[in-house]
Coordinates of C-alpha atoms in Angstrom, one line a residue:
T1 CA 105.7 36.9 108.7
L2 CA 106.9 35.4 111.9
L3 CA 110.6 35.6 110.9
H4 CA 110.2 39.3 109.9
H5 CA 108.8 40.2 113.3
H6 CA 111.7 38.4 115.1
T7 CA 114.4 40.3 113.2
V8 CA 113.0 43.7 114.3
A9 CA 112.0 42.9 117.9
A10 CA 114.2 44.4 120.7
A11 CA 114.0 41.7 123.3
M12 CA 115.8 38.8 124.9
R13 CA 115.2 35.7 122.8
L14 CA 115.1 32.1 123.7
V15 CA 114.8 29.3 121.1
I16 CA 113.8 26.3 123.1
Q17 CA 113.6 22.7 122.1
R18 CA 112.1 19.7 123.9
V19 CA 114.8 17.1 123.9
K20 CA 115.4 13.5 124.8
S21 CA 119.0 14.5 125.4
A22 CA 121.4 17.3 124.7
S23 CA 125.1 18.0 125.3
V24 CA 127.8 20.7 124.8
T25 CA 131.3 19.9 123.8
V26 CA 134.2 22.4 123.8
D27 CA 137.7 21.4 122.4
Q28 CA 136.5 17.8 122.0
K29 CA 135.6 17.6 125.7
Q30 CA 132.0 17.2 126.8
I31 CA 131.3 19.9 129.4
S32 CA 127.6 19.5 129.9
A33 CA 124.9 16.9 129.2
I34 CA 121.3 16.4 130.0
G35 CA 118.7 13.7 129.6
P36 CA 115.1 14.6 128.9
G37 CA 114.3 18.3 129.2
I38 CA 114.9 21.6 127.4
L39 CA 117.7 22.9 125.3
A40 CA 117.5 26.7 125.4
L41 CA 119.5 28.9 123.0
V42 CA 119.8 32.2 124.7
G43 CA 120.2 35.5 122.8
L44 CA 120.6 38.8 124.4
H45 CA 119.6 42.0 122.6
H46 CA 121.7 45.1 123.3
E47 CA 118.8 46.8 125.0
D48 CA 117.9 44.0 127.4
T49 CA 117.4 44.7 131.1
E50 CA 116.9 42.6 134.2
S51 CA 113.1 42.6 133.6
D52 CA 113.8 40.8 130.2
L53 CA 115.8 38.2 132.1
Q54 CA 113.1 37.7 134.7
Y55 CA 110.4 37.4 132.0
C56 CA 112.3 34.7 130.0
A57 CA 113.3 32.8 133.2
K58 CA 109.7 32.7 134.3
R59 CA 108.4 31.6 130.8
L60 CA 111.1 29.0 130.4
M61 CA 110.3 27.4 133.7
A62 CA 106.5 27.5 133.0
V63 CA 106.3 26.4 129.4
K64 CA 104.2 23.2 129.3
L65 CA 105.8 20.9 126.7
W66 CA 104.8 17.5 128.1
E67 CA 101.7 15.5 128.6
N68 CA 100.3 14.8 132.0
D69 CA 99.8 11.3 133.6
N70 CA 96.4 11.1 131.8
G71 CA 98.0 11.6 128.4
A72 CA 96.6 15.1 127.9
A73 CA 99.2 17.0 125.8
W74 CA 100.9 20.3 126.7
R75 CA 100.0 20.1 130.4
Q76 CA 103.3 19.8 132.4
H77 CA 106.4 21.9 132.6
V78 CA 110.0 20.9 133.2
K79 CA 109.8 21.2 137.0
Q80 CA 106.7 19.0 137.2
K81 CA 108.6 16.3 135.2
G82 CA 111.8 16.7 137.1
F83 CA 113.7 17.2 133.9
E84 CA 116.8 19.3 133.2
I85 CA 117.5 22.5 131.2
L86 CA 120.7 23.1 129.2
C87 CA 121.2 26.8 128.3
V88 CA 123.6 27.8 125.5
S89 CA 124.5 31.5 125.0
Q90 CA 124.0 32.4 121.3
F91 CA 124.6 35.9 120.2
T92 CA 123.8 34.8 116.6
L93 CA 120.1 34.8 117.4
Y94 CA 120.3 38.6 116.7
G95 CA 122.1 38.2 113.4
T96 CA 120.8 40.0 110.4
L97 CA 122.0 39.7 106.8
S98 CA 123.5 42.6 104.9
K99 CA 122.8 43.2 101.2
K100 CA 125.9 41.1 100.5
N101 CA 124.3 38.3 102.6
Q102 CA 127.0 38.6 105.3
P103 CA 125.9 38.2 108.9
D104 CA 125.8 41.3 111.1
Y105 CA 125.4 41.1 114.9
K106 CA 125.1 44.7 115.8
L107 CA 121.7 44.0 117.6
A108 CA 123.4 41.5 120.0
M109 CA 124.6 42.6 123.4
K110 CA 128.4 43.2 123.6
A111 CA 130.3 40.2 125.1
D112 CA 131.3 41.6 128.6
Q113 CA 127.8 42.9 129.4
A114 CA 126.2 39.8 127.8
Q115 CA 128.3 37.4 129.9
T116 CA 127.2 39.2 133.1
M117 CA 123.5 39.2 132.1
Y118 CA 123.7 35.5 130.9
N119 CA 125.1 34.5 134.3
Q120 CA 122.4 36.4 136.0
F121 CA 119.8 34.6 133.9
L122 CA 121.3 31.2 134.9
D123 CA 121.2 32.3 138.6
M124 CA 117.5 33.2 138.2
L125 CA 116.8 29.7 136.8
K126 CA 118.8 28.0 139.6
E127 CA 116.9 30.0 142.2
G128 CA 113.6 28.8 140.7
Y129 CA 114.5 25.2 140.5
E130 CA 117.2 22.7 141.6
K131 CA 120.7 24.1 140.9
D132 CA 122.0 20.8 139.6
R133 CA 119.2 20.6 136.9
I134 CA 120.3 23.9 135.2
L135 CA 123.4 23.4 133.0
D136 CA 125.1 25.5 130.4
G137 CA 127.7 25.6 127.8
K138 CA 130.8 27.8 127.9
F139 CA 130.2 31.5 127.2
G140 CA 132.1 32.9 124.3
E141 CA 133.6 29.6 123.1
M142 CA 133.0 27.6 120.0
M143 CA 130.7 24.9 121.1
D144 CA 129.5 21.7 119.5
V145 CA 125.8 21.3 120.6
G146 CA 124.3 17.9 120.2
L147 CA 120.7 17.0 120.7
V148 CA 118.0 14.5 120.2
N149 CA 114.8 16.4 119.5
D150 CA 111.7 15.1 121.1
G151 CA 108.8 15.6 118.7
P152 CA 110.4 17.8 117.4
V153 CA 109.0 20.7 119.5
T154 CA 110.7 24.1 119.0
L155 CA 109.4 27.4 120.3
V156 CA 110.6 31.0 120.4
I157 CA 110.2 33.1 123.5
D158 CA 110.8 36.9 123.2
S159 CA 110.9 38.9 126.4
R160 CA 108.7 41.6 125.0
E161 CA 106.4 39.5 122.9
D162 CA 103.2 40.5 124.8
K163 CA 104.0 44.2 124.7
K164 CA 104.7 44.1 120.9
G165 CA 101.8 41.8 120.1
L166 CA 104.2 39.1 118.9
L167 CA 103.6 35.4 119.6
G168 CA 101.2 36.1 122.5
S169 CA 100.8 33.3 124.9
Q170 CA 97.3 32.5 123.8
S171 CA 98.1 32.2 120.1
S172 CA 101.2 30.1 120.9
S173 CA 99.3 27.6 123.0
V174 CA 96.4 27.5 120.5
S175 CA 98.7 26.7 117.6
L176 CA 100.4 24.0 119.7
K177 CA 97.1 22.4 120.5
D178 CA 95.9 22.7 116.9
G179 CA 99.2 21.1 115.8
E180 CA 98.8 18.3 118.2
K181 CA 95.2 17.6 117.1
S182 CA 96.2 17.6 113.4
N183 CA 99.1 15.2 114.1
R184 CA 96.8 12.8 115.9
E185 CA 94.3 12.9 113.1
E186 CA 97.1 12.0 110.6
R187 CA 98.1 8.9 112.6

């Protein structure tokens, strides 16, 4: 199943959600907030490299989650819409459960290296877009993440999905289009 594949994949992982708004609060103080755009939970695997960062940055900027001016679904990406991206580092994306049902995060990158890689990922996004449209939480802190889902639309991007045959771009876009058609037929 999909979940089984994701627990064994060695790749940078993004869980992205199309949002109407999202925010991050630390110690009861809001530190970041966006309007329409993407909330991206960012998980770094202990084997990730710069090429994993580049792959995920490129895919995040290119994912077409919005309709175009003619109403055709899944045709425009965040830059075309002028929307924002809020990134939140989340090592728990590489959590597994022990036989005692306790979380284990041994697959996640260690904090010092992860912070450096995460900041490098943010820099890549800022270089590919407007710096003020890329926001983030506070690395290593307990964060309250608030969001208003738009759809809801939630996707997973793994940096090595094409190489491993997981969630290939064609199957992802086909399932999105199929889902959109079936939602329209139900209305």
